[in-house]
Amino acid sequence: LAKTTQPISMDSYEGQEVNITCSHNNIATNDYITWYQQFPSQGPRFIIQGYKTKVTNEVASLFIPADRKSSTLSLPRVSLSDTAVYYCLVGDMPNDYKLSFGAGTTVTVRA
Amino acid sequence: GAGVSQSPSNKVTEKGKDVELRCDPISGHTALYWYRQSLGQGLEFLIYFQGNSAPDKSGLPSDRFSAERTGGSVSTLTIQRTQQEDSAVYLCASSLVLAPSSYNEQFFGPGTRLTVL
């Protein structure tokens, strides 16, 4: 899996949009970008995956520029329950089953 | 349907004792994975099962660690002669392997928190 860099922590307030940027300068042609979310005392949960441009689902949006050297996870109108650790993974996901998470970004949402 | 379940949720043991951790994957998921997450650290891959066979054991940290899977379902991770550095949360995940080229999302259980005194 390609090396990724993301902020250690971010603070926000309820109702705001949270954007977490992940750097992956060495991304390969076959690599996808995947984000997982982990609540305290729970296992990680898949949020979203993309290859290029923009992907949106009911939870988040993922923005990927043309050079794919970075990506931004966008959480719209966060609530207290969005407080979690968010992990960015880059790899040939159908084949890179050995998921390897770094420290992730701890997002704290305050009232 | 039910998600991945793990038992026990917490285990406290003394150094040198053996422990068994259990994982019940989602019904029908052919792939099963074990990971370890130490406090404040990321996720560390341990072993992968496809059916009952383990084609990739590369992440097992030492020969004190072993795992098996029976009936293509339940898996047990065994740690012999536990050491304090084995203290961590042990996570199990399963996935439905649709095709080599498709993204096989891994569904995680809540983990077993192991504390070795």
mmCIF file of N, CA and C in Angstrom, chain A residues 34 36 38 41-46 49 87 93-103, chain B residues 33 35 37 40-43 45 48 56 58 91 100-106 108-110:
data_model
loop_
_atom_site.group_PDB
_atom_site.id
_atom_site.type_symbol
_atom_site.label_atom_id
_atom_site.label_comp_id
_atom_site.label_asym_id
_atom_site.label_seq_id
_atom_site.Cartn_x
_atom_site.Cartn_y
_atom_site.Cartn_z
ATOM 1 N N THR A 34 -9.323 4.813 -0.486
ATOM 2 C CA THR A 34 -10.419 4.334 0.342
ATOM 3 C C THR A 34 -10.329 4.967 1.723
ATOM 4 N N TYR A 36 -11.816 4.805 5.736
ATOM 5 C CA TYR A 36 -12.507 4.056 6.776
ATOM 6 C C TYR A 36 -12.737 4.983 7.977
ATOM 7 N N GLN A 38 -13.553 4.872 12.256
ATOM 8 C CA GLN A 38 -13.540 4.003 13.432
ATOM 9 C C GLN A 38 -14.000 4.771 14.660
ATOM 10 N N SER A 41 -13.947 1.855 20.569
ATOM 11 C CA SER A 41 -14.351 0.492 20.942
ATOM 12 C C SER A 41 -15.096 -0.240 19.838
ATOM 13 N N GLN A 42 -14.901 0.186 18.604
ATOM 14 C CA GLN A 42 -15.492 -0.523 17.474
ATOM 15 C C GLN A 42 -14.430 -0.781 16.415
ATOM 16 N N GLY A 43 -14.728 -1.717 15.527
ATOM 17 C CA GLY A 43 -13.836 -1.950 14.408
ATOM 18 C C GLY A 43 -14.035 -0.893 13.338
ATOM 19 N N PRO A 44 -13.067 -0.733 12.432
ATOM 20 C CA PRO A 44 -13.212 0.247 11.345
ATOM 21 C C PRO A 44 -14.385 -0.081 10.434
ATOM 22 N N ARG A 45 -14.907 0.959 9.804
ATOM 23 C CA ARG A 45 -16.054 0.792 8.893
ATOM 24 C C ARG A 45 -15.753 1.536 7.602
ATOM 25 N N PHE A 46 -15.960 0.868 6.479
ATOM 26 C CA PHE A 46 -15.757 1.480 5.167
ATOM 27 C C PHE A 46 -16.696 2.668 4.989
ATOM 28 N N GLN A 49 -14.951 5.070 -1.397
ATOM 29 C CA GLN A 49 -13.796 4.731 -2.219
ATOM 30 C C GLN A 49 -13.901 5.433 -3.565
ATOM 31 N N TYR A 87 -9.445 7.095 8.546
ATOM 32 C CA TYR A 87 -8.227 6.563 7.951
ATOM 33 C C TYR A 87 -8.295 6.632 6.429
ATOM 34 N N MET A 93 -6.939 -2.012 -4.224
ATOM 35 C CA MET A 93 -7.796 -2.587 -3.197
ATOM 36 C C MET A 93 -8.370 -3.974 -3.490
ATOM 37 N N PRO A 94 -8.656 -4.298 -4.728
ATOM 38 C CA PRO A 94 -9.116 -5.683 -4.910
ATOM 39 C C PRO A 94 -8.071 -6.700 -4.475
ATOM 40 N N ASN A 95 -6.808 -6.318 -4.557
ATOM 41 C CA ASN A 95 -5.740 -7.269 -4.265
ATOM 42 C C ASN A 95 -4.993 -6.956 -2.962
ATOM 43 N N ASP A 96 -4.972 -5.708 -2.564
ATOM 44 C CA ASP A 96 -4.255 -5.325 -1.341
ATOM 45 C C ASP A 96 -5.155 -5.551 -0.139
ATOM 46 N N TYR A 97 -5.406 -6.804 0.189
ATOM 47 C CA TYR A 97 -6.339 -7.091 1.273
ATOM 48 C C TYR A 97 -5.738 -6.852 2.644
ATOM 49 N N LYS A 98 -4.399 -6.719 2.695
ATOM 50 C CA LYS A 98 -3.757 -6.476 3.982
ATOM 51 C C LYS A 98 -3.928 -5.008 4.333
ATOM 52 N N LEU A 99 -5.106 -4.658 4.814
ATOM 53 C CA LEU A 99 -5.337 -3.269 5.161
ATOM 54 C C LEU A 99 -4.349 -2.834 6.226
ATOM 55 N N SER A 100 -3.757 -1.692 6.032
ATOM 56 C CA SER A 100 -2.758 -1.182 6.975
ATOM 57 C C SER A 100 -3.092 0.266 7.257
ATOM 58 N N PHE A 101 -3.625 0.516 8.422
ATOM 59 C CA PHE A 101 -3.992 1.873 8.784
ATOM 60 C C PHE A 101 -2.876 2.523 9.575
ATOM 61 N N GLY A 102 -2.643 3.795 9.304
ATOM 62 C CA GLY A 102 -1.730 4.567 10.131
ATOM 63 C C GLY A 102 -2.492 5.080 11.337
ATOM 64 N N ALA A 103 -2.056 6.186 11.879
ATOM 65 C CA ALA A 103 -2.701 6.753 13.068
ATOM 66 C C ALA A 103 -4.044 7.389 12.738
ATOM 67 N N TYR B 33 -10.095 -12.241 8.037
ATOM 68 C CA TYR B 33 -8.814 -11.584 8.316
ATOM 69 C C TYR B 33 -8.692 -11.319 9.825
ATOM 70 N N TYR B 35 -6.446 -8.830 12.477
ATOM 71 C CA TYR B 35 -5.575 -7.677 12.607
ATOM 72 C C TYR B 35 -5.320 -7.421 14.095
ATOM 73 N N GLN B 37 -4.427 -4.072 16.751
ATOM 74 C CA GLN B 37 -4.350 -2.617 16.871
ATOM 75 C C GLN B 37 -3.875 -2.292 18.275
ATOM 76 N N GLY B 40 -3.178 3.655 20.324
ATOM 77 C CA GLY B 40 -2.640 4.799 19.599
ATOM 78 C C GLY B 40 -1.931 4.468 18.306
ATOM 79 N N GLN B 41 -1.969 3.207 17.936
ATOM 80 C CA GLN B 41 -1.282 2.772 16.715
ATOM 81 C C GLN B 41 -2.300 2.446 15.634
ATOM 82 N N GLY B 42 -1.784 2.213 14.455
ATOM 83 C CA GLY B 42 -2.645 1.818 13.351
ATOM 84 C C GLY B 42 -2.949 0.328 13.401
ATOM 85 N N LEU B 43 -3.446 -0.169 12.308
ATOM 86 C CA LEU B 43 -3.857 -1.558 12.197
ATOM 87 C C LEU B 43 -2.719 -2.391 11.634
ATOM 88 N N PHE B 45 -1.795 -6.108 10.054
ATOM 89 C CA PHE B 45 -2.319 -7.353 9.487
ATOM 90 C C PHE B 45 -1.632 -8.557 10.119
ATOM 91 N N TYR B 48 -4.700 -14.104 6.883
ATOM 92 C CA TYR B 48 -5.851 -14.080 5.980
ATOM 93 C C TYR B 48 -6.265 -15.511 5.681
ATOM 94 N N ASP B 56 -1.960 -16.690 3.480
ATOM 95 C CA ASP B 56 -1.053 -15.624 3.881
ATOM 96 C C ASP B 56 -1.011 -15.539 5.400
ATOM 97 N N SER B 58 1.769 -14.151 6.771
ATOM 98 C CA SER B 58 2.985 -13.342 6.859
ATOM 99 C C SER B 58 2.987 -12.360 8.016
ATOM 100 N N LEU B 91 -8.645 -7.492 16.107
ATOM 101 C CA LEU B 91 -9.821 -7.288 15.259
ATOM 102 C C LEU B 91 -9.916 -8.383 14.205
ATOM 103 N N PRO B 100 -11.763 -11.416 -8.346
ATOM 104 C CA PRO B 100 -10.433 -10.839 -8.083
ATOM 105 C C PRO B 100 -10.348 -9.353 -8.372
ATOM 106 N N SER B 101 -11.157 -8.899 -9.318
ATOM 107 C CA SER B 101 -11.016 -7.507 -9.721
ATOM 108 C C SER B 101 -11.988 -6.588 -9.006
ATOM 109 N N SER B 102 -12.841 -7.143 -8.172
ATOM 110 C CA SER B 102 -13.824 -6.285 -7.510
ATOM 111 C C SER B 102 -13.333 -5.899 -6.126
ATOM 112 N N TYR B 103 -13.858 -4.796 -5.617
ATOM 113 C CA TYR B 103 -13.455 -4.355 -4.295
ATOM 114 C C TYR B 103 -14.209 -5.170 -3.253
ATOM 115 N N ASN B 104 -13.476 -5.905 -2.474
ATOM 116 C CA ASN B 104 -14.103 -6.773 -1.486
ATOM 117 C C ASN B 104 -14.043 -6.089 -0.125
ATOM 118 N N GLU B 105 -15.086 -5.324 0.180
ATOM 119 C CA GLU B 105 -15.120 -4.556 1.418
ATOM 120 C C GLU B 105 -14.990 -5.464 2.615
ATOM 121 N N GLN B 106 -14.146 -5.063 3.535
ATOM 122 C CA GLN B 106 -13.957 -5.841 4.756
ATOM 123 C C GLN B 106 -14.850 -5.277 5.849
ATOM 124 N N PHE B 108 -15.655 -5.312 9.776
ATOM 125 C CA PHE B 108 -14.917 -5.586 11.005
ATOM 126 C C PHE B 108 -15.843 -5.909 12.176
ATOM 127 N N GLY B 109 -15.345 -6.754 13.062
ATOM 128 C CA GLY B 109 -16.005 -6.981 14.331
ATOM 129 C C GLY B 109 -15.578 -5.920 15.334
ATOM 130 N N PRO B 110 -16.116 -5.975 16.549
ATOM 131 C CA PRO B 110 -15.814 -4.961 17.569
ATOM 132 C C PRO B 110 -14.450 -5.148 18.229
#
